[in-house]
Short mmCIF file of C-alpha atoms in Angstrom, two decimals:
data_model
loop_
_atom_site.label_atom_id
_atom_site.label_comp_id
_atom_site.label_asym_id
_atom_site.label_seq_id
_atom_site.Cartn_x
_atom_site.Cartn_y
_atom_site.Cartn_z
CA MET A 1 0.00 0.00 0.00
CA LYS A 2 2.79 2.41 0.74
CA HIS A 3 4.41 1.61 -2.57
CA ASN A 4 1.27 2.53 -4.47
CA ASN A 5 1.10 5.91 -2.86
CA VAL A 6 4.58 6.67 -4.01
CA SER A 7 3.67 5.73 -7.56
CA GLY A 8 0.63 7.92 -7.40
CA LYS A 9 2.64 10.83 -6.11
CA LYS A 10 5.19 10.40 -8.92
CA SER A 11 2.41 10.36 -11.45
CA ASN A 12 0.83 13.48 -10.06
CA GLN A 13 4.24 15.09 -9.90
CA PHE A 14 4.85 14.22 -13.57
CA LYS A 15 1.52 15.69 -14.56
CA THR A 16 2.26 18.81 -12.54
CA GLU A 17 5.65 19.24 -14.17
CA TYR A 18 4.48 18.60 -17.71
CA GLY A 19 1.07 20.28 -17.54
CA ASN A 20 -1.89 18.77 -19.39
CA SER A 21 0.22 16.59 -21.62
CA GLY A 22 -1.41 13.35 -22.65
CA TYR A 23 0.11 9.99 -22.40
CA VAL A 24 0.25 7.77 -25.37
CA SER A 25 1.95 4.53 -26.04
CA GLY A 26 5.61 5.13 -25.46
CA GLY A 27 5.22 8.26 -23.27
CA TRP A 28 3.47 11.52 -22.65
CA VAL A 29 2.72 13.83 -25.66
CA ASP A 30 2.03 17.60 -25.79
CA PRO A 31 -1.62 18.13 -26.97
CA SER A 32 -0.50 21.12 -29.06
CA TRP A 33 1.09 18.68 -31.47
CA ALA A 34 -2.34 17.37 -32.37
CA ASP A 35 -3.53 20.95 -32.98
CA ARG A 36 -0.55 21.51 -35.21
CA GLY A 37 -1.55 18.44 -37.23
CA ASN A 38 -5.12 19.69 -37.60
CA THR A 39 -3.85 23.09 -38.69
CA SER A 40 -1.59 21.53 -41.32
CA THR A 41 -4.45 19.42 -42.63
CA ALA A 42 -6.75 22.45 -42.86
CA THR A 43 -4.06 24.45 -44.67
CA PHE A 44 -3.49 21.66 -47.16
CA THR A 45 -7.24 21.34 -47.77
CA THR A 46 -7.54 25.10 -48.38
CA GLN A 47 -4.61 25.10 -50.78
CA ALA A 48 -5.99 22.10 -52.66
CA SER A 49 -9.39 23.79 -52.91
CA ALA A 50 -7.75 26.98 -54.17
CA LYS A 51 -5.77 25.05 -56.75
CA LYS A 52 -8.95 23.28 -57.85
CA THR A 53 -10.78 26.60 -58.15
CA THR A 54 -7.92 28.12 -60.15
CA ALA A 55 -7.87 25.13 -62.47
CA SER A 56 -11.61 25.41 -62.98
CA GLN A 57 -11.30 29.12 -63.72
CA LEU A 58 -8.51 28.49 -66.19
CA ALA A 59 -10.52 25.78 -67.87
CA ALA A 60 -13.55 28.07 -68.05
CA GLU A 61 -11.47 30.93 -69.45
CA LYS A 62 -9.88 28.60 -72.01
CA ALA A 63 -13.32 27.31 -73.02
CA ALA A 64 -14.67 30.87 -73.27
CA THR A 65 -11.66 31.97 -75.34
CA GLN A 66 -12.04 29.00 -77.66
CA ALA A 67 -15.78 29.61 -78.00
CA ALA A 68 -15.16 33.28 -78.79
CA ALA A 69 -12.54 32.33 -81.37
CA GLU A 70 -14.87 29.81 -82.98
CA LYS A 71 -17.67 32.37 -83.01
CA ALA A 72 -15.40 34.98 -84.58
CA GLN A 73 -14.24 32.45 -87.17
CA ARG A 74 -17.83 31.46 -87.94
CA GLN A 75 -18.86 35.12 -88.24
CA ALA A 76 -15.90 35.83 -90.50
CA ALA A 77 -16.87 32.90 -92.73
CA LEU A 78 -20.50 34.03 -92.83
CA THR A 79 -19.44 37.60 -93.56
CA ALA A 80 -17.22 36.43 -96.42
CA GLN A 81 -20.05 34.29 -97.77
CA MET A 82 -22.51 37.19 -97.46
CA ASN A 83 -20.12 39.58 -99.19
CA SER A 84 -19.64 37.05 -101.98
CA SER A 85 -23.41 36.77 -102.39
CA ILE A 86 -23.75 40.55 -102.43
CA ALA A 87 -21.01 40.76 -105.05
CA GLN A 88 -22.94 38.25 -107.16
CA LEU A 89 -26.07 40.37 -106.77
CA GLU A 90 -24.13 43.44 -107.84
CA GLN A 91 -22.69 41.63 -110.85
CA ALA A 92 -26.15 40.41 -111.85
CA TYR A 93 -27.46 43.96 -111.45
CA GLN A 94 -24.66 45.39 -113.58
CA ASN A 95 -25.30 42.74 -116.21
CA ARG A 96 -28.96 43.67 -116.23
CA ARG A 97 -28.08 47.36 -116.51
CA THR A 98 -25.81 46.58 -119.44
CA TYR A 99 -28.57 44.56 -121.07
CA LEU A 100 -31.07 47.40 -120.63
CA GLU A 101 -28.55 49.92 -121.94
CA ASN A 102 -27.75 47.80 -124.98
CA SER A 103 -31.44 47.17 -125.63
CA TYR A 104 -32.15 50.88 -125.35
CA GLN A 105 -29.34 51.83 -127.70
CA THR A 106 -30.36 49.10 -130.14
CA SER A 107 -33.95 50.34 -130.10
CA ILE A 108 -32.82 53.94 -130.57
CA SER A 109 -30.60 52.91 -133.47
CA ALA A 110 -33.49 50.99 -135.01
CA ALA A 111 -35.82 53.98 -134.58
CA GLU A 112 -33.27 56.33 -136.10
CA GLY A 113 -32.68 53.86 -138.92
CA ASN A 114 -36.39 53.73 -139.62
CA HIS A 115 -36.49 57.51 -139.53
CA LYS A 116 -33.68 57.75 -142.05
CA THR A 117 -35.47 55.27 -144.26
CA THR A 118 -38.66 57.31 -143.98
CA VAL A 119 -36.81 60.54 -144.78
CA ALA A 120 -35.14 58.92 -147.74
CA GLY A 121 -38.48 57.64 -148.98
CA VAL A 122 -40.13 61.05 -148.60
CA ASN A 123 -37.30 62.80 -150.40
CA ALA A 124 -37.21 60.22 -153.13
CA GLY A 125 -40.97 60.47 -153.69
CA ILE A 126 -41.00 64.28 -153.72
CA ASP A 127 -37.94 64.44 -155.93
CA ARG A 128 -39.55 62.04 -158.35
CA SER A 129 -42.74 64.09 -158.39
CA LEU A 130 -40.72 67.24 -158.94
CA GLN A 131 -38.89 65.61 -161.79
CA GLU A 132 -42.16 64.50 -163.34
CA ALA A 133 -43.62 67.97 -162.90
CA TYR A 134 -40.56 69.55 -164.51
CA ILE A 135 -40.67 67.16 -167.45
CA SER A 136 -44.38 67.81 -167.93
CA TYR A 137 -43.81 71.56 -167.71
CA MET A 138 -40.99 71.51 -170.27
CA LYS A 139 -43.02 69.41 -172.68
CA ASN A 140 -45.99 71.71 -172.38
CA LYS A 141 -43.77 74.74 -172.74
CA GLU A 142 -42.20 73.42 -175.93
CA ALA A 143 -45.57 72.45 -177.39
CA LEU A 144 -47.29 75.65 -176.30
CA PRO A 145 -46.41 77.87 -179.32
CA GLN A 146 -47.66 75.32 -181.83
CA THR A 147 -50.76 74.61 -179.78
CA LEU A 148 -51.57 78.33 -179.48
CA SER A 149 -50.87 78.86 -183.14
CA SER A 150 -53.21 76.03 -184.13
CA LEU A 151 -55.85 77.68 -181.98
CA GLY A 152 -55.20 81.07 -183.48
CA ILE A 153 -53.93 82.54 -180.25
CA HIS A 154 -51.18 85.07 -180.65
CA GLY A 155 -49.69 88.06 -178.94
CA GLY A 156 -50.69 88.85 -175.42
CA MET A 157 -52.93 85.87 -175.00
CA ALA A 158 -50.09 83.56 -175.94
CA GLU A 159 -47.84 85.25 -173.40
CA SER A 160 -50.44 85.04 -170.64
CA THR A 161 -50.99 81.39 -171.42
CA ALA A 162 -47.26 80.72 -171.15
CA ALA A 163 -47.19 82.61 -167.84
CA ARG A 164 -50.06 80.56 -166.49
CA LEU A 165 -48.21 77.40 -167.51
CA ALA A 166 -45.12 78.55 -165.61
CA ASN A 167 -47.19 79.57 -162.61
CA ASN A 168 -48.88 76.20 -162.51
CA TYR A 169 -45.53 74.51 -162.56
CA GLY A 170 -44.33 76.72 -159.75
CA ALA A 171 -47.46 75.96 -157.76
CA VAL A 172 -46.89 72.23 -158.27
CA ARG A 173 -43.33 72.60 -157.05
CA GLY A 174 -44.46 74.59 -154.05
CA ASN A 175 -47.08 72.02 -153.14
CA LEU A 176 -44.60 69.23 -153.49
CA GLU A 177 -42.02 71.00 -151.24
CA SER A 178 -44.72 71.75 -148.71
CA THR A 179 -45.67 68.08 -148.75
CA ARG A 180 -42.03 67.18 -148.29
CA ALA A 181 -41.65 69.50 -145.29
CA GLY A 182 -44.84 68.19 -143.70
CA GLN A 183 -43.88 64.56 -144.14
CA LEU A 184 -40.35 65.17 -142.84
CA ALA A 185 -41.74 67.03 -139.83
CA ASP A 186 -44.13 64.18 -139.13
CA ALA A 187 -41.32 61.65 -139.43
CA LEU A 188 -39.13 63.65 -137.04
CA ALA A 189 -41.99 64.05 -134.57
CA ALA A 190 -42.59 60.30 -134.71
CA LEU A 191 -38.89 59.70 -134.06
CA GLU A 192 -38.84 62.06 -131.08
CA LYS A 193 -41.96 60.46 -129.68
CA GLN A 194 -40.41 57.03 -130.08
CA ARG A 195 -37.18 58.22 -128.45
CA GLU A 196 -39.11 59.54 -125.47
CA ALA A 197 -41.03 56.30 -125.12
CA LEU A 198 -37.85 54.25 -125.32
CA LEU A 199 -36.15 56.50 -122.76
CA ARG A 200 -39.08 56.17 -120.35
CA GLU A 201 -39.02 52.42 -120.80
CA TYR A 202 -35.26 52.32 -120.21
CA GLN A 203 -35.46 54.49 -117.10
CA ALA A 204 -38.37 52.49 -115.74
CA GLY A 205 -36.34 49.32 -116.28
CA LEU A 206 -33.38 50.82 -114.43
CA THR A 207 -35.61 51.90 -111.54
CA THR A 208 -37.08 48.41 -111.30
CA GLU A 209 -33.65 46.80 -111.39
CA GLN A 210 -32.34 49.19 -108.72
CA SER A 211 -35.32 48.44 -106.51
CA ASN A 212 -34.95 44.70 -107.01
CA ARG A 213 -31.21 44.96 -106.30
CA ALA A 214 -31.76 46.87 -103.07
CA LYS A 215 -34.50 44.50 -101.89
CA ALA A 216 -32.42 41.43 -102.71
CA GLU A 217 -29.46 42.74 -100.71
CA SER A 218 -31.71 43.73 -97.80
CA ASP A 219 -33.30 40.27 -97.72
CA LEU A 220 -29.87 38.66 -97.96
CA ARG A 221 -28.49 40.68 -95.05
CA LEU A 222 -31.53 39.81 -92.93
CA GLN A 223 -31.02 36.13 -93.66
CA TYR A 224 -27.37 36.24 -92.66
CA ALA A 225 -28.14 38.36 -89.60
CA LYS A 226 -30.13 35.43 -88.24
CA LEU A 227 -27.06 33.22 -88.60
CA PHE A 228 -24.64 35.45 -86.71
#
C-alpha cells in the first residue's frame, strides 16, 4: 500500500511538471502537437481547394476563349459568304443594266434607222414628183407655141398662157415642197416620240432593277443576320 502511494505521487508530480500533456503509447505527448496536425491538414485542404478553383477558372477561361474564337471564325466565314453573295447580286445587277442599256441603244438605233429610211423615202418620192412635174412643164412649154398657133392665139394671150403654164408649174413645185416638209416634220416628230417612249421604258427598267437589287441585298443581309 505504501508503494502505491509513491507511484501515485510520482504520477501526479509528472503531470504537474508537464502540464496537461497526454500519455500515449511510449510516453506523454504535448496536446498542441495534435492541434498543429489539424492546422496543417486544414491548410493543405484550403490550398488544394484553391488550386482546384484556379484550375476550374482556367478551364472556363480557355473554353470561353475557344468559344469566342470559334464564333469569330464562324462570323468571318459568314461575312465572307454574305459579301460574296452581295457581289454576285451586284454583278447580276450590272449585267442587267448593261442589257437594258444595250437594248435601249439598239432600239434607238433601229428607230433612227427607220427615220432615215422614212426621210429617204419622202425625199425620193417628192424628188420624183418634182422631176415628173418639170418634165411635164418643159413638154408643155415646148408644145405651147404650136398649140396656141393652131388655136389662133397670138400676142398677149399667148404670153399670158405661157405665164399661167409657168405659174402652174411653180405651184406644183411649191405644193410638193410643202408636202415634203410636212412629211419630214411628221417623221421627225414620230422619231422624237419614239425616243421619249424608249427612254421612259429604259429608265423604268433601271428603276425596277435598282429596286430589285436593293431588296435582294436587304433580304440577304436579314437572312445572314439570323445566322450570326
